[in-house]
Coordinates of N, CA, C and O in Angstrom, one line a residue:
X1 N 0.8 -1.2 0.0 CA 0.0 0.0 0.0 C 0.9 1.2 0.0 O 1.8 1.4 0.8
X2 N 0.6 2.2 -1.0 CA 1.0 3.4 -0.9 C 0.1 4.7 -0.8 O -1.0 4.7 -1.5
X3 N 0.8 6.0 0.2 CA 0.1 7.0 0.1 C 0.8 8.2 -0.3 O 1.6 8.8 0.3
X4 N 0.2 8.4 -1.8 CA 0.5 9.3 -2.4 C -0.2 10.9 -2.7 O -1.3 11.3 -3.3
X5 N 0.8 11.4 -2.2 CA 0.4 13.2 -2.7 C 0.2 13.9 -3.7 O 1.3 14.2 -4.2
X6 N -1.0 14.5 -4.4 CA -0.9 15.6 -4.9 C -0.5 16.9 -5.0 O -1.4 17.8 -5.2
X7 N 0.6 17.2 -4.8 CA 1.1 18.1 -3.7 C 0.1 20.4 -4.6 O -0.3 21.4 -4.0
X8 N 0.0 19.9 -6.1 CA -1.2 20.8 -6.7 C -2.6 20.9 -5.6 O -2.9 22.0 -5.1
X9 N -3.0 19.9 -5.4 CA -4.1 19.9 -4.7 C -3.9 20.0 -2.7 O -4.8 20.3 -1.9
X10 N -3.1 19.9 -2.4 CA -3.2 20.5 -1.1 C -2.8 21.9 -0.4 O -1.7 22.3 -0.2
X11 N -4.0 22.5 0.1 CA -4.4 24.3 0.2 C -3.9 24.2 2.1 O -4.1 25.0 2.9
X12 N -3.0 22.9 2.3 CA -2.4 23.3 3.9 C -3.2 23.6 4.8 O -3.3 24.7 5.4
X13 N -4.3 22.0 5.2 CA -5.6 22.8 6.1 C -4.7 21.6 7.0 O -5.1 21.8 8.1
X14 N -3.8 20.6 6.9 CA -3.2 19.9 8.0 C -3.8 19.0 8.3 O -3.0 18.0 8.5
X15 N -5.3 18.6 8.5 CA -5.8 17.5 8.9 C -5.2 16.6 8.5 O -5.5 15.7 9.3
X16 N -4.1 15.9 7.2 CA -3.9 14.5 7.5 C -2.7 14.4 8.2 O -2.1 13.3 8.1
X17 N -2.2 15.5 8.8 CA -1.3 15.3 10.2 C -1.6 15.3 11.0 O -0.8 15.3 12.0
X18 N -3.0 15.4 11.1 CA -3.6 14.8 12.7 C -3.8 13.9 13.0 O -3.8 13.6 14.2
X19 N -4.0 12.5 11.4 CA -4.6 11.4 11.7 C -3.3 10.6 11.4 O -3.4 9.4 11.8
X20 N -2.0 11.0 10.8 CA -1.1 10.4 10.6 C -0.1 10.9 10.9 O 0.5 11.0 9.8
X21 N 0.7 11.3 12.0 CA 1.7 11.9 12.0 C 3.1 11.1 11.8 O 4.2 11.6 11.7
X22 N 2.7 10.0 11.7 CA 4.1 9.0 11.1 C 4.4 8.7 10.1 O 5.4 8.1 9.8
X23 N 3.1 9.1 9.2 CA 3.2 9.6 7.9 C 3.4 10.4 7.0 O 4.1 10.3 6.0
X24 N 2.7 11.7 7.3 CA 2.7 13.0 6.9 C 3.5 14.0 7.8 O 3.6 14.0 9.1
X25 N 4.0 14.8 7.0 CA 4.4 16.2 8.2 C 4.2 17.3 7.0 O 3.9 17.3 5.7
X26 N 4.5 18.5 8.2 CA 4.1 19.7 7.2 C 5.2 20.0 6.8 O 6.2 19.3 7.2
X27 N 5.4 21.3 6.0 CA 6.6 22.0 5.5 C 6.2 23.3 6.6 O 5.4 23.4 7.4
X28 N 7.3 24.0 6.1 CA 7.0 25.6 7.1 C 6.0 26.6 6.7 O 6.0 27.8 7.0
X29 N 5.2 26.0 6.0 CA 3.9 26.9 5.3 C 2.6 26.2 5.8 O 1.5 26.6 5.6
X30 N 2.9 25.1 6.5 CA 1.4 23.8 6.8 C 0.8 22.9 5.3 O -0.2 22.3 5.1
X31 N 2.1 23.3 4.3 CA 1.6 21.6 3.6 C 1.9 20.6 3.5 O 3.1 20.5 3.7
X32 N 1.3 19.7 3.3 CA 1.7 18.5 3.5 C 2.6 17.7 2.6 O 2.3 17.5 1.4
X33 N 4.1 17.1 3.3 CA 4.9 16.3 2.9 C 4.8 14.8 3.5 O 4.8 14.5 4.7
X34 N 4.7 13.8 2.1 CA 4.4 12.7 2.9 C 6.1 12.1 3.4 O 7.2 12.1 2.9
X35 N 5.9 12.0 4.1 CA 7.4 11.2 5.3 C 7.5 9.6 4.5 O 8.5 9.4 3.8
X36 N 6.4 8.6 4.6 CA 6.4 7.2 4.0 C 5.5 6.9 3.0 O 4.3 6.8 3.3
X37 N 5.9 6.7 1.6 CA 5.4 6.6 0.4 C 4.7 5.3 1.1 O 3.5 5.3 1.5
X38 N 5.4 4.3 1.2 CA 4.8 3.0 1.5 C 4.7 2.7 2.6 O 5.6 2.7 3.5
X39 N 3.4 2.5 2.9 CA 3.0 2.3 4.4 C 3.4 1.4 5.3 O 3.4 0.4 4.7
X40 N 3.6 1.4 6.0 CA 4.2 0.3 6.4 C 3.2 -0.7 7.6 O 2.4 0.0 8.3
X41 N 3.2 -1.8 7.7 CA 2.4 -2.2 8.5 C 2.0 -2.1 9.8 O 2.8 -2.3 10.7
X42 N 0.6 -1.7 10.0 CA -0.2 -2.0 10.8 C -0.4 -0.2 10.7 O -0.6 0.4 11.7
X43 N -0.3 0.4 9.6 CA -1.0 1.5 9.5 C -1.7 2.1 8.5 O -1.8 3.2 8.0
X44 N -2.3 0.9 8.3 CA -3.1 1.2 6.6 C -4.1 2.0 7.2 O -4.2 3.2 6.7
X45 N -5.1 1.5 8.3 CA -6.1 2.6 8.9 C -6.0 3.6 9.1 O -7.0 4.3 9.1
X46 N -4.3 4.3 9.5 CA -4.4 5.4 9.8 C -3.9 6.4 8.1 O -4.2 7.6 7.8
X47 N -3.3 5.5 7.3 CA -3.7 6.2 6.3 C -4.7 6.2 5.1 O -4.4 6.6 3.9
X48 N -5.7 5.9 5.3 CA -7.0 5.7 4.8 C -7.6 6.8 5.7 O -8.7 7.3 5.3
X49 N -7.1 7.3 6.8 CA -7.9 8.1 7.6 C -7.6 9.2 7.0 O -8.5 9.9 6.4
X50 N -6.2 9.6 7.1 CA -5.2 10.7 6.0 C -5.9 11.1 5.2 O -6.5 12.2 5.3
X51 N -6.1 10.0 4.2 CA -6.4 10.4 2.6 C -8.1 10.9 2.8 O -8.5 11.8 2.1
X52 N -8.9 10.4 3.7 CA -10.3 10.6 3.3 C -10.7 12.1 4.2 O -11.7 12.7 4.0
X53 N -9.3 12.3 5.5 CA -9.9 13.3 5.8 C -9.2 15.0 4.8 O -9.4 16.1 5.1
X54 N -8.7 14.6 3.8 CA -8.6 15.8 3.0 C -9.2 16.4 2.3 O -9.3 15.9 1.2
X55 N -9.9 17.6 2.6 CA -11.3 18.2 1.7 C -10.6 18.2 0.1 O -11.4 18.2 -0.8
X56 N -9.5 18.3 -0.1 CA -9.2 18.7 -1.7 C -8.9 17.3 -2.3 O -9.0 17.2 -3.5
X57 N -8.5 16.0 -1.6 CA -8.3 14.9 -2.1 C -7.4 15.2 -2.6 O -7.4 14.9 -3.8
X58 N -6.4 15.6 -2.2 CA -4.2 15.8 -2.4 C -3.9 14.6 -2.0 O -2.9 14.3 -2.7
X59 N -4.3 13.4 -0.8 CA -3.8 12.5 -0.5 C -4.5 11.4 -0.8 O -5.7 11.4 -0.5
X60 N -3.9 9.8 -1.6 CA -4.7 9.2 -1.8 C -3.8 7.7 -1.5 O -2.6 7.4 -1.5
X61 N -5.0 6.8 -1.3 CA -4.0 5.5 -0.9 C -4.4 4.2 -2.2 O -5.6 4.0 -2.6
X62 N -3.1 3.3 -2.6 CA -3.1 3.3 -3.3 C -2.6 1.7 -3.3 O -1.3 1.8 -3.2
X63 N -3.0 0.2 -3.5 CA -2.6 -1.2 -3.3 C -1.2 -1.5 -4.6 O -0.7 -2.6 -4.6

């Protein structure tokens, strides 16, 4: 599984660094840089949580 960014599409509202911070981090503006392309196990839930809580759909996960 991978979780991949559209980095076009994310306006820096942060929510998928709330649900994933071992995934995602911000840059010094609050956008989102993904940390682990490939998820690693036993965190698929938390990045499914990532990807669906982003209103622009910049993050998406991917088998």
């Amino acid at each position: 599984m991978k979780l991949l960014l559209d980095s076009t599409r994310c306006q820096g509202y942060g929510l998928c660094q709330e649900h994933a911070p071992h995934l995602v981090e911000l840059d010094e503006w609050g956008y989102a840089k993904v940390i682990a392309v490939t998820v690693p196990p036993g965190a698929e839930e938390a990045a499914r949580a990532c990807a669906d809580s982003c209103p622009n759909s910049a993050l998406r996960v991917e088998k």
